[in-house]
XYZ file of C-alpha atoms in Angstrom:
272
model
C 11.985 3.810 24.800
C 12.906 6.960 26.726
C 9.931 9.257 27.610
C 10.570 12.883 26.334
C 11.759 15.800 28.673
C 8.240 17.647 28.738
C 4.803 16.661 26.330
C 1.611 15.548 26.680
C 0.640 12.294 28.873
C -2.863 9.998 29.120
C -4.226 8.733 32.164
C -6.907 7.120 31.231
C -9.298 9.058 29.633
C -7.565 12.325 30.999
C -4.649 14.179 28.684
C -2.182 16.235 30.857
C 0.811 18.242 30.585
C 4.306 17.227 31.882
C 8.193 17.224 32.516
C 10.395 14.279 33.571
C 13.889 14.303 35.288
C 14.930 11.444 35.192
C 12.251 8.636 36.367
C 10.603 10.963 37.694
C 7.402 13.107 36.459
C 5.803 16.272 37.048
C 2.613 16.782 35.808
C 2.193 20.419 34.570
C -1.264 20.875 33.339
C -4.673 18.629 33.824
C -7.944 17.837 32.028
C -6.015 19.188 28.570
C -7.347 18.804 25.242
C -11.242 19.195 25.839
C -10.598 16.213 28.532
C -11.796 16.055 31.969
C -9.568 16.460 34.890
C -9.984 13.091 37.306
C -9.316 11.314 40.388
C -6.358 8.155 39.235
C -4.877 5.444 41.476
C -1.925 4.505 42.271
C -0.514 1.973 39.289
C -2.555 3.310 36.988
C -0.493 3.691 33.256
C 0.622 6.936 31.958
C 1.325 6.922 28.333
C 3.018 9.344 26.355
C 1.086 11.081 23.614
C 1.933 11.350 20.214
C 1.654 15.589 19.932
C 2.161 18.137 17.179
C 0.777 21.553 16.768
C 1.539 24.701 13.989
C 3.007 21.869 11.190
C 2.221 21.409 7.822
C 1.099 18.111 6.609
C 4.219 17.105 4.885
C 6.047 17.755 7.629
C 3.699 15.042 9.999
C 3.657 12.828 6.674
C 7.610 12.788 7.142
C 7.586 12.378 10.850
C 5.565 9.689 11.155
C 7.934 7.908 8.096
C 10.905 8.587 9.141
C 10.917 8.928 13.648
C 8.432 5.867 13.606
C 8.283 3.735 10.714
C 12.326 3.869 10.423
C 12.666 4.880 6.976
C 15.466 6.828 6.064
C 14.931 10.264 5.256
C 17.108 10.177 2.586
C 14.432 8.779 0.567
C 12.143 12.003 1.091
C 12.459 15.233 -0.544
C 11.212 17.672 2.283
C 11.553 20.843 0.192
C 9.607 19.271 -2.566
C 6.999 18.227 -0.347
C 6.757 21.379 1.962
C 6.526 23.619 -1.638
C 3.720 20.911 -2.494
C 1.918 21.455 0.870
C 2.407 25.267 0.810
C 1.483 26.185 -3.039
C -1.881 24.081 -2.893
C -3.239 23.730 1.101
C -1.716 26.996 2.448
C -3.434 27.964 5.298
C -3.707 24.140 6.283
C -1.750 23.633 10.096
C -1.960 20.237 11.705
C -2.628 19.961 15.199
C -3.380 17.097 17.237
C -2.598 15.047 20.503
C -3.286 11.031 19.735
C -3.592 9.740 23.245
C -3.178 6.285 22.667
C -0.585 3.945 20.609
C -1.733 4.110 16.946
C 0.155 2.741 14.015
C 1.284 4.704 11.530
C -0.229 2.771 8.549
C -3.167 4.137 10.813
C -2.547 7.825 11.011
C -0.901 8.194 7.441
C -4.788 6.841 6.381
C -6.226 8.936 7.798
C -3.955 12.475 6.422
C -4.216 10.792 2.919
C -8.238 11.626 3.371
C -7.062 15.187 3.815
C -6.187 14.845 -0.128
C -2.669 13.323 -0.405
C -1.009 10.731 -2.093
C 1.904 9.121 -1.103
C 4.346 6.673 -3.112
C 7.307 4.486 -3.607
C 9.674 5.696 -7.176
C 11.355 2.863 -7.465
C 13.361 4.203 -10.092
C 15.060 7.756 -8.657
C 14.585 5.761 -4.901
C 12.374 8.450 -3.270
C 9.151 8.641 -1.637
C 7.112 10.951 -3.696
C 4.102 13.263 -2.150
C 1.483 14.742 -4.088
C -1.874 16.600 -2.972
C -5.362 16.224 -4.739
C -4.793 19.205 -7.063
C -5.158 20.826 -10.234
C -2.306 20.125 -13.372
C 0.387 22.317 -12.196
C 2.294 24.951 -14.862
C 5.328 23.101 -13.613
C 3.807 19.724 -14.366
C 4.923 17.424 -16.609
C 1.915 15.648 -18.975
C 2.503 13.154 -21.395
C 0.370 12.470 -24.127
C -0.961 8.656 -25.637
C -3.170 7.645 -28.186
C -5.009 4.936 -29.689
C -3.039 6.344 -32.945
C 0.486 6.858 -31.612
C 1.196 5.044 -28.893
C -1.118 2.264 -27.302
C -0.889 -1.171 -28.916
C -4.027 -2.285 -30.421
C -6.471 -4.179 -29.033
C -4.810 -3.720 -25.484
C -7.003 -1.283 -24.135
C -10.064 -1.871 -21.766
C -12.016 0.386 -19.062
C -13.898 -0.041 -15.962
C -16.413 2.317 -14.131
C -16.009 2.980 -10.776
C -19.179 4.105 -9.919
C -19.200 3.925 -6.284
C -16.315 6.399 -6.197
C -18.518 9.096 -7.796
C -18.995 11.932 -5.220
C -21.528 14.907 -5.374
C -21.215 15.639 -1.470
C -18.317 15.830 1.045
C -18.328 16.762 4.483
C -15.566 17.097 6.996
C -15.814 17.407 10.537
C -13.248 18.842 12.544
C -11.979 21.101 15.555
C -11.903 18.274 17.504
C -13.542 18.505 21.094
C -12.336 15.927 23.136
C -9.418 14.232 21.630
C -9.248 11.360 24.418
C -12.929 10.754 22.857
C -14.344 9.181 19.447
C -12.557 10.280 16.596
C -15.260 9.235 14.139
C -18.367 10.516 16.707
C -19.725 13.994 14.617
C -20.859 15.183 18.189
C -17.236 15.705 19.231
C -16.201 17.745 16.839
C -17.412 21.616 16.897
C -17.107 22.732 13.111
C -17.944 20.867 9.961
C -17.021 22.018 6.161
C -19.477 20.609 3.616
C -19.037 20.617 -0.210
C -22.049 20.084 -2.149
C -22.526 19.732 -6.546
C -25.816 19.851 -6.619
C -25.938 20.208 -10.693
C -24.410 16.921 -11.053
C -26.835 15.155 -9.218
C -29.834 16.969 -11.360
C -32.009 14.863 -13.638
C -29.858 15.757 -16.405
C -27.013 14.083 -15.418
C -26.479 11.696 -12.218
C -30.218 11.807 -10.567
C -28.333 11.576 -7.840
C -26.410 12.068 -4.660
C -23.722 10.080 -3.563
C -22.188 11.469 -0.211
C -19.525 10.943 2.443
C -18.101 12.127 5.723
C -14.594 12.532 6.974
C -13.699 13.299 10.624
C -10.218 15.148 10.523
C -8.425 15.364 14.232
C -5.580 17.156 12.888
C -6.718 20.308 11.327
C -5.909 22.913 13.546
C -8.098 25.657 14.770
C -8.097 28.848 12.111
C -7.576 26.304 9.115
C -11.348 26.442 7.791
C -10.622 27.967 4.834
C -8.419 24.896 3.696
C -11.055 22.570 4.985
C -13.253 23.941 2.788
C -10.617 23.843 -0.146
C -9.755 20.244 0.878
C -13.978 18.789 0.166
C -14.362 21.010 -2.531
C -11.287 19.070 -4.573
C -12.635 15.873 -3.213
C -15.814 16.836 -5.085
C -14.302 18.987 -8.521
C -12.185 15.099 -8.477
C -15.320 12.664 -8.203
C -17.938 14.010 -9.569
C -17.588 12.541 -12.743
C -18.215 8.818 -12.537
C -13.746 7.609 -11.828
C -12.749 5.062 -14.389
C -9.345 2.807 -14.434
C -8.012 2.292 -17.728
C -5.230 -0.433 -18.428
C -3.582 -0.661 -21.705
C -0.066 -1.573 -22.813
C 2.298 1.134 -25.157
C 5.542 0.258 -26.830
C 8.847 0.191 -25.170
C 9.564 3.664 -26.622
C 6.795 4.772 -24.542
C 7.438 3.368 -21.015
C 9.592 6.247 -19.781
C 6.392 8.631 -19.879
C 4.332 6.242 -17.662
C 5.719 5.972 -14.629
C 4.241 5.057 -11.121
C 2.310 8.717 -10.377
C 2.999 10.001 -13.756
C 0.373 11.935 -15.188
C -1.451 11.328 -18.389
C -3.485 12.661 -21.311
C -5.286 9.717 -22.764
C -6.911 10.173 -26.537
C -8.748 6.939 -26.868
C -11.874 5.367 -28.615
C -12.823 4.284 -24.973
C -13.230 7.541 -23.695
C -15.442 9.500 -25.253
C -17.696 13.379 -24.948
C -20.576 14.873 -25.736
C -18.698 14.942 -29.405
């Protein structure tokens, strides 16, 4: 592959600017990125970073799909996504320099932890996007029922308890990005989410908690940090659940792969 005209390079554990002409390279900037600036030897490797800066997450979701995994962007519906991305994370801009060769299964785990889902529609052939979120006015809901639609006797439930969350935290503003990405100590901010009634005697007895390490949020983007671990715990802190069940074939056009769903059945059940 072709190195780009001008970037971001790694020599070692140093990130540096550059241009190229050619073969040849100019290196425009040193110890970049929160990394130090150090002697190299001759035949040491130089490997071109993997850099964005001022995007929005659908458009680094798409990237990665379509300039490295080779799908055809056809299959995406960047408007869609982009309105997605700006209606419910505004404020949220992705930057980042990954220094060494990651795959993208790799880095599209670790946006999805920023609160997005992504998936195959088989049946109008398009990768759809969708961000941890309230049900949007624009949303379509279908409704089932033990009375109307499921078939009888087909229904069963299982607790996930282990996904139940009272407490996020995410670190982030990354330090040193040629360093840890999982180490709390290199990153300089950290937005915490906590739901402290549901882990009162009353109802949990207690806390279940876990940590994120984001390198991609971009400096100035706290305030969708914070948004970002407080859905993660409005989601989870109610103990998840899957619920299988079959409906009749009149009903199979309203559950489709992502659809969303409001379920009246004797298996789930409130305070009444």
């Amino acid at each position: 592959a072709t190195y780009a005209l001008n970037g971001f390079g790694c020599i070692g554990n140093e990130i540096v600017s550059f241009t190229r002409v050619d073969d040849g390279f100019a290196l425009t900037g040193r110890g970049i990125k929160g990394t130090e600036a150090k002697t190299h030897s001759v035949g040491d490797s130089f490997q071109e970073c993997y850099a964005v800066a001022d995007a929005l997450l659908s458009e680094v979701v798409a990237e990665l799909l379509t300039d490295y995994a080779g799908i055809d962007a056809s299959y995406i519906n960047q408007t869609a996504w982009d309105t997605e991305t700006t209606r419910w994370l505004n404020g949220l801009k992705i930057e980042t320099v990954i220094p060494k060769p990651t795959g993208v299964l790799t880095l599209l785990a670790e946006l999805a932890r920023h609160g997005v889902s992504i998936w195959w529609d088989s049946v109008n052939q398009k990768i759809e996007y969708r961000l941890n979120r309230l049900v949007d006015v624009t949303d379509t809901v279908a409704s089932l029922s033990d009375a109307a639609n499921i078939l009888e006797g087909s229904s069963q439930i299982k607790d996930k308890p282990d996904l139940r969350l009272s407490q996020v935290v995410i670190y982030h503003g990354m330090i040193d990005f040629a360093g840890s990405a999982t180490n709390p100590e290199n990153f300089g901010r950290a937005s915490a989410a906590v739901d402290l009634e549901s882990e009162g005697a009353d109802q949990y007895d207690q806390s279940q908690f876990t940590t994120m390490f984001s390198r991609w949020i971009a400096p100035g983007s706290d305030s969708a940090a914070l948004a970002i671990v407080k859905r993660a715990v409005l989601r989870y802190r109610n103990i998840p659940a899957d619920v299988s069940f079959l409906v009749d074939a009149k009903d199979v056009a309203s559950v489709g792969l992502g659809g969303l769903l409001n379920i009246t059945s004797r298996l789930l059940q409130d305070d009444t």
